[in-house]
Structures are given as structure tokens and as C-alpha cells.
Amino acid sequence: MEQSGISKYYYEAALNLAATRYNMTPYGFYFIADPKDGVMRLFRFSGTSVRDAAAEVITAMTGKFGQPHIVTDKVQNKMGASFDHVIATWSNPLSAIIVEDRYSKIDDMGIVMIDTRLSKIINDADAAKKAATPNAI
């Protein structure tokens, strides 16, 4: 993210993950000045852990937030092997929590929590910037 006004706090220390026996490292907190009042607010939290944590995290989050929307498909590595890929999403009008196994690599999982309104502001700013730049990727 290249927008000015976003503050990123990135940590390497372990953080306990959703009442499981797993930790998350690295993880980051992302803040932006709220256009409503100028107050810095958290709009995104994200982090990764070992893939084995995904099932326990989904179970723990289901116990707290109810049944998620589940999407399953396959991912393929560079050698051509296919693996199951699960994305669990809990959302409401204010926020979303996404747990994804095989997040950035075959052997990790990720969790992302977003503030829907503030994330839309970021996404809209990105889209406007791209639209204003001819031939932008």
C-alpha cells in the first residue's frame, strides 16, 4: 500500500492465535486517519502462522462468531502438485475476518481482519489513483 496517511506497525514477536496452541508471527496493524474526524483508527490487522493452525483457528473463530462462509478450491505449487485451499470468512456490515490456509505459501495460513468502511476508503483511493494514471498496472 502506497497511500500517504497509512501508519503500519509490523511485529516479529509471537502473538497467541485465537485461543489455540499456535502463535502468529509476523503480524501487522494498519491505521489510517478517519476522514470523519481525523482520528487514527485501525483498519486492518493481518498475520501468518503455520498451516497446521488453520483448522484450530477456524474452529475457535466459529465458536466465537458462528458459522463462516467457506470457499474451497485447489492451489498448485511450481512443481505441479495440487493442494486443498480453504478460505473462511465471517462478515457483517462493520467488519470482516478472513482465515485462509495456504495463504502466501503452501505451508502457511493467514488471518486478516478489516474495518469495512475504512478499507473501502483505502480501496477507493487506490482505484482513483490508478484511474488517474494512464497505463497503470
PDB file of C-alpha atoms in Angstrom, residues 6-113:
ATOM      1  CA  ILE A   6      -1.388   4.965   6.473  1.00  0.00           C
ATOM      2  CA  SER A   7       0.600   4.003   9.528  1.00  0.00           C
ATOM      3  CA  LYS A   8       1.932   0.461   9.643  1.00  0.00           C
ATOM      4  CA  TYR A   9       3.127  -1.299  12.757  1.00  0.00           C
ATOM      5  CA  TYR A  10       4.786  -4.594  11.934  1.00  0.00           C
ATOM      6  CA  TYR A  11       5.843  -7.092  14.598  1.00  0.00           C
ATOM      7  CA  GLU A  12       8.029 -10.179  14.651  1.00  0.00           C
ATOM      8  CA  ALA A  13       7.208 -11.221  18.232  1.00  0.00           C
ATOM      9  CA  ALA A  14       4.800 -14.142  18.644  1.00  0.00           C
ATOM     10  CA  LEU A  15       1.123 -13.419  19.254  1.00  0.00           C
ATOM     11  CA  ASN A  16      -1.238 -16.120  20.576  1.00  0.00           C
ATOM     12  CA  LEU A  17      -3.678 -17.063  17.850  1.00  0.00           C
ATOM     13  CA  ALA A  18      -7.430 -17.252  18.593  1.00  0.00           C
ATOM     14  CA  ALA A  19      -7.351 -19.425  21.722  1.00  0.00           C
ATOM     15  CA  THR A  20      -5.291 -22.119  20.010  1.00  0.00           C
ATOM     16  CA  ARG A  21      -1.920 -23.610  20.853  1.00  0.00           C
ATOM     17  CA  TYR A  22      -0.383 -21.709  17.932  1.00  0.00           C
ATOM     18  CA  ASN A  23       1.312 -18.342  17.645  1.00  0.00           C
ATOM     19  CA  MET A  24       1.299 -15.874  14.818  1.00  0.00           C
ATOM     20  CA  THR A  25       4.450 -14.188  13.574  1.00  0.00           C
ATOM     21  CA  PRO A  26       4.866 -11.883  11.779  1.00  0.00           C
ATOM     22  CA  TYR A  27       1.774  -9.740  12.087  1.00  0.00           C
ATOM     23  CA  GLY A  28       0.886  -6.128  11.435  1.00  0.00           C
ATOM     24  CA  PHE A  29      -1.535  -3.423  12.488  1.00  0.00           C
ATOM     25  CA  TYR A  30      -2.524  -0.804   9.890  1.00  0.00           C
ATOM     26  CA  PHE A  31      -4.027   2.562  10.808  1.00  0.00           C
ATOM     27  CA  ILE A  32      -5.433   5.484   8.819  1.00  0.00           C
ATOM     28  CA  ALA A  33      -6.734   8.901   9.784  1.00  0.00           C
ATOM     29  CA  ASP A  34     -10.521   8.603   9.697  1.00  0.00           C
ATOM     30  CA  PRO A  35     -11.882  11.198   7.245  1.00  0.00           C
ATOM     31  CA  LYS A  36     -14.839  11.762   9.607  1.00  0.00           C
ATOM     32  CA  ASP A  37     -12.790  13.169  12.487  1.00  0.00           C
ATOM     33  CA  GLY A  38      -9.066  12.799  11.715  1.00  0.00           C
ATOM     34  CA  VAL A  39      -8.561  10.219  14.475  1.00  0.00           C
ATOM     35  CA  MET A  40      -6.135   7.405  13.656  1.00  0.00           C
ATOM     36  CA  ARG A  41      -8.110   4.142  13.518  1.00  0.00           C
ATOM     37  CA  LEU A  42      -7.206   0.518  12.950  1.00  0.00           C
ATOM     38  CA  PHE A  43      -8.492  -0.542   9.534  1.00  0.00           C
ATOM     39  CA  ARG A  44      -6.590  -3.805   9.085  1.00  0.00           C
ATOM     40  CA  PHE A  45      -4.804  -6.468  11.087  1.00  0.00           C
ATOM     41  CA  SER A  46      -3.047  -9.344   9.367  1.00  0.00           C
ATOM     42  CA  GLY A  47      -0.617 -12.091  10.197  1.00  0.00           C
ATOM     43  CA  THR A  48       0.553 -15.566   9.341  1.00  0.00           C
ATOM     44  CA  SER A  49       1.254 -18.825  11.124  1.00  0.00           C
ATOM     45  CA  VAL A  50       1.978 -22.426  10.244  1.00  0.00           C
ATOM     46  CA  ARG A  51      -0.680 -24.090   8.090  1.00  0.00           C
ATOM     47  CA  ASP A  52      -1.456 -26.635  10.819  1.00  0.00           C
ATOM     48  CA  ALA A  53      -3.031 -23.783  12.816  1.00  0.00           C
ATOM     49  CA  ALA A  54      -5.754 -23.096  10.223  1.00  0.00           C
ATOM     50  CA  ALA A  55      -8.240 -25.779  11.318  1.00  0.00           C
ATOM     51  CA  GLU A  56      -7.933 -24.860  15.017  1.00  0.00           C
ATOM     52  CA  VAL A  57      -8.275 -21.153  14.263  1.00  0.00           C
ATOM     53  CA  ILE A  58     -11.393 -21.747  12.147  1.00  0.00           C
ATOM     54  CA  THR A  59     -12.874 -23.873  14.960  1.00  0.00           C
ATOM     55  CA  ALA A  60     -12.074 -21.217  17.594  1.00  0.00           C
ATOM     56  CA  MET A  61     -13.474 -18.404  15.459  1.00  0.00           C
ATOM     57  CA  THR A  62     -16.610 -20.436  14.670  1.00  0.00           C
ATOM     58  CA  GLY A  63     -17.169 -20.885  18.413  1.00  0.00           C
ATOM     59  CA  LYS A  64     -16.968 -17.130  18.888  1.00  0.00           C
ATOM     60  CA  PHE A  65     -18.604 -15.749  15.722  1.00  0.00           C
ATOM     61  CA  GLY A  66     -20.754 -18.597  14.357  1.00  0.00           C
ATOM     62  CA  GLN A  67     -20.509 -20.426  11.061  1.00  0.00           C
ATOM     63  CA  PRO A  68     -18.330 -18.743   8.439  1.00  0.00           C
ATOM     64  CA  HIS A  69     -18.841 -18.602   4.700  1.00  0.00           C
ATOM     65  CA  ILE A  70     -16.451 -21.298   3.398  1.00  0.00           C
ATOM     66  CA  VAL A  71     -14.883 -21.374  -0.057  1.00  0.00           C
ATOM     67  CA  THR A  72     -12.774 -24.372  -1.036  1.00  0.00           C
ATOM     68  CA  ASP A  73     -10.701 -24.856  -4.125  1.00  0.00           C
ATOM     69  CA  LYS A  74      -7.284 -26.121  -5.161  1.00  0.00           C
ATOM     70  CA  VAL A  75      -3.930 -24.382  -5.386  1.00  0.00           C
ATOM     71  CA  GLN A  76      -0.928 -25.649  -7.261  1.00  0.00           C
ATOM     72  CA  ASN A  77       2.765 -25.280  -6.482  1.00  0.00           C
ATOM     73  CA  LYS A  78       5.511 -24.666  -9.042  1.00  0.00           C
ATOM     74  CA  MET A  79       6.146 -28.402  -9.318  1.00  0.00           C
ATOM     75  CA  GLY A  80       2.524 -29.018 -10.320  1.00  0.00           C
ATOM     76  CA  ALA A  81       1.258 -30.634  -7.109  1.00  0.00           C
ATOM     77  CA  SER A  82      -2.303 -29.640  -6.124  1.00  0.00           C
ATOM     78  CA  PHE A  83      -3.447 -28.917  -2.577  1.00  0.00           C
ATOM     79  CA  ASP A  84      -6.755 -28.133  -0.890  1.00  0.00           C
ATOM     80  CA  HIS A  85      -7.267 -24.433  -0.208  1.00  0.00           C
ATOM     81  CA  VAL A  86      -9.868 -23.194   2.287  1.00  0.00           C
ATOM     82  CA  ILE A  87     -10.984 -19.622   2.932  1.00  0.00           C
ATOM     83  CA  ALA A  88     -13.331 -18.997   5.884  1.00  0.00           C
ATOM     84  CA  THR A  89     -14.963 -15.567   6.120  1.00  0.00           C
ATOM     85  CA  TRP A  90     -17.034 -14.030   8.892  1.00  0.00           C
ATOM     86  CA  SER A  91     -18.511 -10.676   7.940  1.00  0.00           C
ATOM     87  CA  ASN A  92     -21.055  -8.111   8.984  1.00  0.00           C
ATOM     88  CA  PRO A  93     -21.686  -4.536   7.822  1.00  0.00           C
ATOM     89  CA  LEU A  94     -18.837  -3.223  10.009  1.00  0.00           C
ATOM     90  CA  SER A  95     -16.026  -5.721   9.570  1.00  0.00           C
ATOM     91  CA  ALA A  96     -14.736  -8.964   8.142  1.00  0.00           C
ATOM     92  CA  ILE A  97     -12.416 -11.678   9.396  1.00  0.00           C
ATOM     93  CA  ILE A  98     -10.801 -13.969   6.839  1.00  0.00           C
ATOM     94  CA  VAL A  99      -8.855 -17.124   7.715  1.00  0.00           C
ATOM     95  CA  GLU A 100      -7.076 -18.713   4.784  1.00  0.00           C
ATOM     96  CA  ASP A 101      -4.989 -21.855   4.742  1.00  0.00           C
ATOM     97  CA  ARG A 102      -2.183 -21.937   2.189  1.00  0.00           C
ATOM     98  CA  TYR A 103      -2.165 -18.144   2.424  1.00  0.00           C
ATOM     99  CA  SER A 104       1.090 -16.969   0.858  1.00  0.00           C
ATOM    100  CA  LYS A 105       2.878 -20.315   0.711  1.00  0.00           C
ATOM    101  CA  ILE A 106       1.822 -23.968   0.663  1.00  0.00           C
ATOM    102  CA  ASP A 107       2.780 -24.398   4.336  1.00  0.00           C
ATOM    103  CA  ASP A 108       1.328 -21.282   5.977  1.00  0.00           C
ATOM    104  CA  MET A 109      -2.034 -19.802   6.918  1.00  0.00           C
ATOM    105  CA  GLY A 110      -3.148 -16.220   7.258  1.00  0.00           C
ATOM    106  CA  ILE A 111      -5.712 -14.233   9.154  1.00  0.00           C
ATOM    107  CA  VAL A 112      -6.922 -10.795   8.120  1.00  0.00           C
ATOM    108  CA  MET A 113      -9.358  -8.571   9.997  1.00  0.00           C
TER     109      MET A 113
END
